[in-house]
mmCIF file of C-alpha atoms in Angstrom:
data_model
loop_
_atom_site.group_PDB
_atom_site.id
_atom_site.type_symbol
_atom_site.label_atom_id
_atom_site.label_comp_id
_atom_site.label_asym_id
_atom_site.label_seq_id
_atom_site.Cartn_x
_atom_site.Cartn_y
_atom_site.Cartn_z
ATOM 1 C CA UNK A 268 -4.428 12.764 -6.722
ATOM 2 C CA UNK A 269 -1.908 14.578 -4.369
ATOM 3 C CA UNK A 270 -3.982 14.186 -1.087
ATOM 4 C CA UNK A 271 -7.413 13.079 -0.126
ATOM 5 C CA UNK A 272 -10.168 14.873 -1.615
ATOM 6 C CA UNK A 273 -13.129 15.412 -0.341
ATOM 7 C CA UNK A 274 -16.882 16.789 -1.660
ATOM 8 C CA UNK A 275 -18.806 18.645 -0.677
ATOM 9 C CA UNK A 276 -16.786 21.033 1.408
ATOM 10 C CA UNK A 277 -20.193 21.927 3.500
ATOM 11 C CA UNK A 278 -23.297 21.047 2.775
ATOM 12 C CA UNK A 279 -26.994 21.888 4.613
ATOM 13 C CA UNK A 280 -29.619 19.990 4.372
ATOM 14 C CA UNK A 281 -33.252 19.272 6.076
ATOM 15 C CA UNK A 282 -34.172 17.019 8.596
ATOM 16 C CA UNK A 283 -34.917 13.789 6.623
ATOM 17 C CA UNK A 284 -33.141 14.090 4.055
ATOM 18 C CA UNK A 285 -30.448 11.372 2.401
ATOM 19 C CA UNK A 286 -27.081 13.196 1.996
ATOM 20 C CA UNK A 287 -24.010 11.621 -0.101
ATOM 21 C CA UNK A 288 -20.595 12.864 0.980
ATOM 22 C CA UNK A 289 -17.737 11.431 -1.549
ATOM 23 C CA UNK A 290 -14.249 10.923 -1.187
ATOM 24 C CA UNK A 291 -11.286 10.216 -3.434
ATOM 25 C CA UNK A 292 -8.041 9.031 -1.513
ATOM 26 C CA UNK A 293 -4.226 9.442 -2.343
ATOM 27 C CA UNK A 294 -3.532 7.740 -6.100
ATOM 28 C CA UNK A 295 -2.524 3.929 -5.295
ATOM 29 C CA UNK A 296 -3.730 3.630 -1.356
ATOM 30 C CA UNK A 297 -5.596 0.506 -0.834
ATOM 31 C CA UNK A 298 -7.186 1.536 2.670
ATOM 32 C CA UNK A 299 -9.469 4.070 3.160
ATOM 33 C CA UNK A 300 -11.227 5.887 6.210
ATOM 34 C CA UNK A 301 -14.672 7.554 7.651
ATOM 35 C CA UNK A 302 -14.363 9.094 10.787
ATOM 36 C CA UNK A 303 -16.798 11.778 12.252
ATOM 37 C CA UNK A 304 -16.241 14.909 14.560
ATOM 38 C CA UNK A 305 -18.800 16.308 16.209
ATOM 39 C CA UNK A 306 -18.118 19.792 17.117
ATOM 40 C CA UNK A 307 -15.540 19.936 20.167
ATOM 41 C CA UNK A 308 -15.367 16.304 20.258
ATOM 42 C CA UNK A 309 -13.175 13.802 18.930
ATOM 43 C CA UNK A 310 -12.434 12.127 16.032
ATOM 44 C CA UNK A 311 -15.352 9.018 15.764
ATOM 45 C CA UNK A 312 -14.147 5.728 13.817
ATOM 46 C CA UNK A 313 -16.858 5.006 11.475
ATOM 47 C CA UNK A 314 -15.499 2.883 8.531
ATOM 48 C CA UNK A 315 -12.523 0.880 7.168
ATOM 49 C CA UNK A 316 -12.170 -0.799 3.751
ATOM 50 C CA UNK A 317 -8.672 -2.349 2.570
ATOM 51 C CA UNK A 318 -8.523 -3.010 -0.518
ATOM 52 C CA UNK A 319 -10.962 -6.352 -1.529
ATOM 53 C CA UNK A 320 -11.546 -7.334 1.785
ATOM 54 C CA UNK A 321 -14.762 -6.867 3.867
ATOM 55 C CA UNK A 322 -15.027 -3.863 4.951
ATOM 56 C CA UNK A 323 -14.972 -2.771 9.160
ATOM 57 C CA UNK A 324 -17.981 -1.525 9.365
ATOM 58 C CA UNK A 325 -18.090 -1.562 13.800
ATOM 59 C CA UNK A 326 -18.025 2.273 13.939
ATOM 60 C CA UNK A 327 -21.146 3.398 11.882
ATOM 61 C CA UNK A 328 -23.659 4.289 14.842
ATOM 62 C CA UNK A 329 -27.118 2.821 12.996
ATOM 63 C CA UNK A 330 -28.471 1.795 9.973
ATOM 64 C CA UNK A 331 -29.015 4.897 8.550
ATOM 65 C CA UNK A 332 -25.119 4.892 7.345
ATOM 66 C CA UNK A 333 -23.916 2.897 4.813
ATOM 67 C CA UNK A 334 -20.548 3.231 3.133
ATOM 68 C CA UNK A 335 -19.667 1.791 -0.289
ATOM 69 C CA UNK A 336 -16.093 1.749 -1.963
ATOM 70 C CA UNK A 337 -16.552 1.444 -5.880
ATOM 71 C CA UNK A 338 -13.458 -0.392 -8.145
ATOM 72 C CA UNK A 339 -11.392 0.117 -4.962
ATOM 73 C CA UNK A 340 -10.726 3.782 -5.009
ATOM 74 C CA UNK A 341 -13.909 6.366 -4.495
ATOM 75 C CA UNK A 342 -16.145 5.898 -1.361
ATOM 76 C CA UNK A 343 -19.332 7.398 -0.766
ATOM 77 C CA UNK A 344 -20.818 7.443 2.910
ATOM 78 C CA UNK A 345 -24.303 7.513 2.939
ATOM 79 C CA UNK A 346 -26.796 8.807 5.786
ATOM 80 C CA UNK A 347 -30.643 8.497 5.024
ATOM 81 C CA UNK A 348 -33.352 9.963 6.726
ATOM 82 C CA UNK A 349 -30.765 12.956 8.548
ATOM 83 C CA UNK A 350 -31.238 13.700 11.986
ATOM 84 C CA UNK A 351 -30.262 16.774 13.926
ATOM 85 C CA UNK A 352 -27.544 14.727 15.877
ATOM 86 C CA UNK A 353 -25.709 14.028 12.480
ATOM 87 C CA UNK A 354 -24.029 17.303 12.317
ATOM 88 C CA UNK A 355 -20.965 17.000 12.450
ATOM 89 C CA UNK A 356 -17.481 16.973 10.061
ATOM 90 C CA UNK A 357 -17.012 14.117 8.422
ATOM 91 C CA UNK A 358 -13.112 13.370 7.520
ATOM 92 C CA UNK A 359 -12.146 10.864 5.374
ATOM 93 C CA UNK A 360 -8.470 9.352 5.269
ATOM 94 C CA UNK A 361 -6.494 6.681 3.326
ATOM 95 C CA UNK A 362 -3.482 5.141 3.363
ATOM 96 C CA UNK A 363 -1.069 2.606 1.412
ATOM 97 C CA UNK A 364 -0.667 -1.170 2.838
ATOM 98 C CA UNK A 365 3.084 -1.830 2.755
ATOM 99 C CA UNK A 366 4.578 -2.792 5.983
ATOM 100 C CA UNK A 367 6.729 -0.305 8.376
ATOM 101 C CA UNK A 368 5.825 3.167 9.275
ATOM 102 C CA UNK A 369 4.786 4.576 5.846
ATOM 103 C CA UNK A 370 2.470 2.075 4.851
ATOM 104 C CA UNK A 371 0.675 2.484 8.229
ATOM 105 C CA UNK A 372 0.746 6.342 8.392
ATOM 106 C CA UNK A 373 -3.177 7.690 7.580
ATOM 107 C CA UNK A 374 -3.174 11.223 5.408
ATOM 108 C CA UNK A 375 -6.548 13.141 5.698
ATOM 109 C CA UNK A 376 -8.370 15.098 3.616
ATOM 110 C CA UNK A 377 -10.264 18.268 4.807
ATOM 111 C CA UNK A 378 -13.689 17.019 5.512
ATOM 112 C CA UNK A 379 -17.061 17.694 4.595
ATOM 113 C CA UNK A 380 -19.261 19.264 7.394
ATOM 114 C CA UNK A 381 -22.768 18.345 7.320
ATOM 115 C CA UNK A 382 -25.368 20.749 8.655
ATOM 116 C CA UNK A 383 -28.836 19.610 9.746
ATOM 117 C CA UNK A 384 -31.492 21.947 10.003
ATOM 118 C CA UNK B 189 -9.456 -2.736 22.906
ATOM 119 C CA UNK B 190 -6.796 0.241 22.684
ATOM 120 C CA UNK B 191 -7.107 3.630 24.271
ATOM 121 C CA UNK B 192 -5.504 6.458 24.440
ATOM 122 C CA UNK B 193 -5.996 9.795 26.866
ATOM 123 C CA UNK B 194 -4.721 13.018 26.499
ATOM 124 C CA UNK B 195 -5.234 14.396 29.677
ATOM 125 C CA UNK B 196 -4.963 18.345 28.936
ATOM 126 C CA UNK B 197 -7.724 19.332 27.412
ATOM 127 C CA UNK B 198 -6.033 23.145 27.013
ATOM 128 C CA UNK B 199 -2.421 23.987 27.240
ATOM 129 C CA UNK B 200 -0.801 27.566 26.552
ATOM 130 C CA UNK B 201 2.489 28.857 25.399
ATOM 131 C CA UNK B 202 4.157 31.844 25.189
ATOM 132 C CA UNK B 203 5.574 32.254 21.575
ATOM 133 C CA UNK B 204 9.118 30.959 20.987
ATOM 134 C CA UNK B 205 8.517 29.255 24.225
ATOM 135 C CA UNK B 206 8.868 25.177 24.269
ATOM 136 C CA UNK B 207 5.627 23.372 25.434
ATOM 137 C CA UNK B 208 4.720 19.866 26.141
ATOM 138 C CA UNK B 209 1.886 17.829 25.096
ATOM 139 C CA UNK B 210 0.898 14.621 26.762
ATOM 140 C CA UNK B 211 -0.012 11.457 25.484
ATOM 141 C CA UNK B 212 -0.843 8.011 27.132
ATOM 142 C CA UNK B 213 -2.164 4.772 25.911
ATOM 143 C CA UNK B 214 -3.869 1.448 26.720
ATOM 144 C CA UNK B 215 -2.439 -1.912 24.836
ATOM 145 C CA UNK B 216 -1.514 -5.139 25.199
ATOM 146 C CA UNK B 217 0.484 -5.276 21.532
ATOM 147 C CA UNK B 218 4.057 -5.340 21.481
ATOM 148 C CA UNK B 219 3.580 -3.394 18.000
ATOM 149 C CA UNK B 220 2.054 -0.356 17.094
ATOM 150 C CA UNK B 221 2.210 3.441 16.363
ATOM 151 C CA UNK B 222 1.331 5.775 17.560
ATOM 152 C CA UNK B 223 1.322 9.639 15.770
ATOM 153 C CA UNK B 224 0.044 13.150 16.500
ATOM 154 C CA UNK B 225 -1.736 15.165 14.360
ATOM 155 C CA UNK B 226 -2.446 18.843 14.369
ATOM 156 C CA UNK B 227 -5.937 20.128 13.449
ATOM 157 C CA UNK B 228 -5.849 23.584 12.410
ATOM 158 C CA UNK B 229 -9.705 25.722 12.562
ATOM 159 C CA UNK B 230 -9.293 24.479 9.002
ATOM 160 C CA UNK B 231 -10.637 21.283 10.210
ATOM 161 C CA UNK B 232 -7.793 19.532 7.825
ATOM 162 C CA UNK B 233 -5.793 16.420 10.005
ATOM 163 C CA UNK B 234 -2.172 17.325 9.420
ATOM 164 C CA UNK B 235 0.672 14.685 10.342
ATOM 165 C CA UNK B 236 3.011 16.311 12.798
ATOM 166 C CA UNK B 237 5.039 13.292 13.690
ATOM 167 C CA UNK B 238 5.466 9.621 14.449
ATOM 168 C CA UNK B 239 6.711 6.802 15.846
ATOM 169 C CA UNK B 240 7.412 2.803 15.587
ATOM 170 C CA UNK B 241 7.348 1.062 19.058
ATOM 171 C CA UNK B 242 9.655 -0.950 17.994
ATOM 172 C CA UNK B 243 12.472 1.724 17.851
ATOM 173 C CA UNK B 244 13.593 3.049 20.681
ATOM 174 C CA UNK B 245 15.164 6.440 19.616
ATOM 175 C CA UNK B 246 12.290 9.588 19.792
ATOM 176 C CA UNK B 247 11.177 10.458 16.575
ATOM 177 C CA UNK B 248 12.130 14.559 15.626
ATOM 178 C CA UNK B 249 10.647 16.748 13.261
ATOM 179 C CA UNK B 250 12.106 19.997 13.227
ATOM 180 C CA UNK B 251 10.565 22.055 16.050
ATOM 181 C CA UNK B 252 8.476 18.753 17.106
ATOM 182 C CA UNK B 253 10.018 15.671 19.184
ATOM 183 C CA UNK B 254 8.301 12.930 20.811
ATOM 184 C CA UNK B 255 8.753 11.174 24.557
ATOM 185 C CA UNK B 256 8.377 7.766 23.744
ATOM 186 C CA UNK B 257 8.723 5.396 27.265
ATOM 187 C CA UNK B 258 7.002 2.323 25.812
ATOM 188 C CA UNK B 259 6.758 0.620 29.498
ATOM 189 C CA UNK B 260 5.166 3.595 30.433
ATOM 190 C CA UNK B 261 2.858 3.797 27.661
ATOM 191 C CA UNK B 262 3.136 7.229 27.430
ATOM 192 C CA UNK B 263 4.153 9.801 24.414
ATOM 193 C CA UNK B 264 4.336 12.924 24.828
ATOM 194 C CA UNK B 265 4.801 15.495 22.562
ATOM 195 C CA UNK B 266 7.299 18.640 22.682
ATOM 196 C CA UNK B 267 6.916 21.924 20.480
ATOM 197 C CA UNK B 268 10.115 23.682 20.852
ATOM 198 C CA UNK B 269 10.735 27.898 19.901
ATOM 199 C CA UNK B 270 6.743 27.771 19.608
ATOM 200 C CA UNK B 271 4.841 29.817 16.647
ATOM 201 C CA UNK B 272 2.114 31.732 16.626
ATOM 202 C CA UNK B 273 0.923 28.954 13.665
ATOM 203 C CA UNK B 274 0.893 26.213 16.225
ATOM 204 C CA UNK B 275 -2.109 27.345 17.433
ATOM 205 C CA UNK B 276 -4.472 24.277 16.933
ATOM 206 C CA UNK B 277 -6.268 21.182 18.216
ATOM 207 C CA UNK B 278 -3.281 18.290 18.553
ATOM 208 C CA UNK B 279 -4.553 14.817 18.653
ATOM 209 C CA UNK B 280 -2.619 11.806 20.043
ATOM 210 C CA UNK B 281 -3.640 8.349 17.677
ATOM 211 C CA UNK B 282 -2.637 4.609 17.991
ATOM 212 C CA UNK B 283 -2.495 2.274 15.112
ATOM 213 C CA UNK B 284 -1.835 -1.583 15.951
ATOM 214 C CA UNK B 285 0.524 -2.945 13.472
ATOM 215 C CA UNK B 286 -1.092 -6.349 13.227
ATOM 216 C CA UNK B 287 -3.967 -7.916 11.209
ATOM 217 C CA UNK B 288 -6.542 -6.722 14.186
ATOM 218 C CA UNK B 289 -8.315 -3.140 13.870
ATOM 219 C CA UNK B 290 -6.152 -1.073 11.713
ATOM 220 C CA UNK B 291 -7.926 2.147 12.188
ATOM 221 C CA UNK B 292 -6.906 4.770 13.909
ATOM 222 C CA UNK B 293 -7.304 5.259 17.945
ATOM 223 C CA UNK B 294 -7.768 8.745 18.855
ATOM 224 C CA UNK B 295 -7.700 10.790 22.200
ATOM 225 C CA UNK B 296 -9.774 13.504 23.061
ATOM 226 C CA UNK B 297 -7.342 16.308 21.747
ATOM 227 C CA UNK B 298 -5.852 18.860 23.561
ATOM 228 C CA UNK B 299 -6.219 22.725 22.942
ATOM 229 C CA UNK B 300 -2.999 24.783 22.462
ATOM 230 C CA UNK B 301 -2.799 28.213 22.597
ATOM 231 C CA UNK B 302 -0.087 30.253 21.826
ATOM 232 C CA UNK B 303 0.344 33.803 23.071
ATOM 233 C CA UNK B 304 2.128 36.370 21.534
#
């Protein structure tokens, strides 16, 4: 596609629930991005995968996240049993792997924000 | 491990005014980038501009150029003849260039406002 897409847009759900939050990256980038943004904070590293390799999995704060990147294009980040403190926007980003400034420059998409009630 | 501060948590502008954004950063790589990104209440990341460490000229995007002193570790970033649609969340990021963590190092953002 044109940019980084991203579903759903918002979603609410209850306390203990498992959510699935999907994203789609640019057409022919082989790295891919989950961040998280609380609101008023920062932007929170959560996952890296490039391309066949293992994925960077240091940023996802507990076991309740899992990540998974199928035939190296669509990801879907995974939180089970939600918690209050999981609210938050989560952005996803990719980018291409070819050397200089291009290949390292990371393009967004618009985020899904997660609401816990 | 790489960091990067942005020390203004709010800055304001009058419009068509020129404002400055700063930026430092924590490394011991010789190569990097580092970029800024707007964030609009949209939530969206948009690229405003970037740089290669390697290159010593500042990177300009229309309205937007960069301070880049590499032995300072600092880049800053300057909105000239500011717009009313600059108003936004900027965030400075760091990206090593080598086969380390290739993610994205953020700061903490920094508020601008601009003021009619």
């Amino acid at each position: 596609g044109a940019g980084v897409s991203q579903s759903p847009s918002n979603k609410v759900t209850e306390k203990g629930k498992d959510v699935e939050l999907r994203c789609d990256p640019i057409s022919g980038h082989t790295a891919l991005y989950w961040y998280r943004q609380s609101l008023g904070q920062g932007l929170e590293f959560l996952i890296y995968f490039q391309g066949n390799s293992a994925p960077d999995k240091s940023g996802l704060p507990s076991d309740r996240f899992s990540a998974e990147r199928t035939g190296g294009s669509v990801s879907t980040l995974t939180i089970q049993r939600t918690q209050q403190e999981d609210s938050a926007v989560y952005l996803c980003a990719s980018s291409s792997y070819h050397t200089g400034i291009s290949g390292n420059t990371i393009y967004f998409g618009e985020g899904s924000w997660l609401t816990v009630v | 491990a790489q960091t990067v501060t942005q020390s203004q948590p709010e800055m304001s502008v009058q419009e068509a005014e020129t404002v400055t954004l700063s930026c430092t950063y924590d490394t011991s790589e010789s190569d990097y980038y580092l970029f800024w990104y707007k964030q609009p209440p949209s939530r969206q990341m948009i690229l405003v501009i970037r740089q290669e460490a390697y290159k010593q000229q500042n990177a300009t995007e229309n309205r937007f150029s960069v301070n880049f002193q590499k032995a300072a570790k600092s880049f800053s970033l300057k909105i000239s003849d500011s717009q009313l649609g600059d108003a936004a969340m900027y965030f400075c990021a760091y990206r090593s260039a080598g086969t380390g963590r290739r993610a994205l190092t953020f700061g903490s953002g920094t508020r601008l406002q601009v003021q009619p």
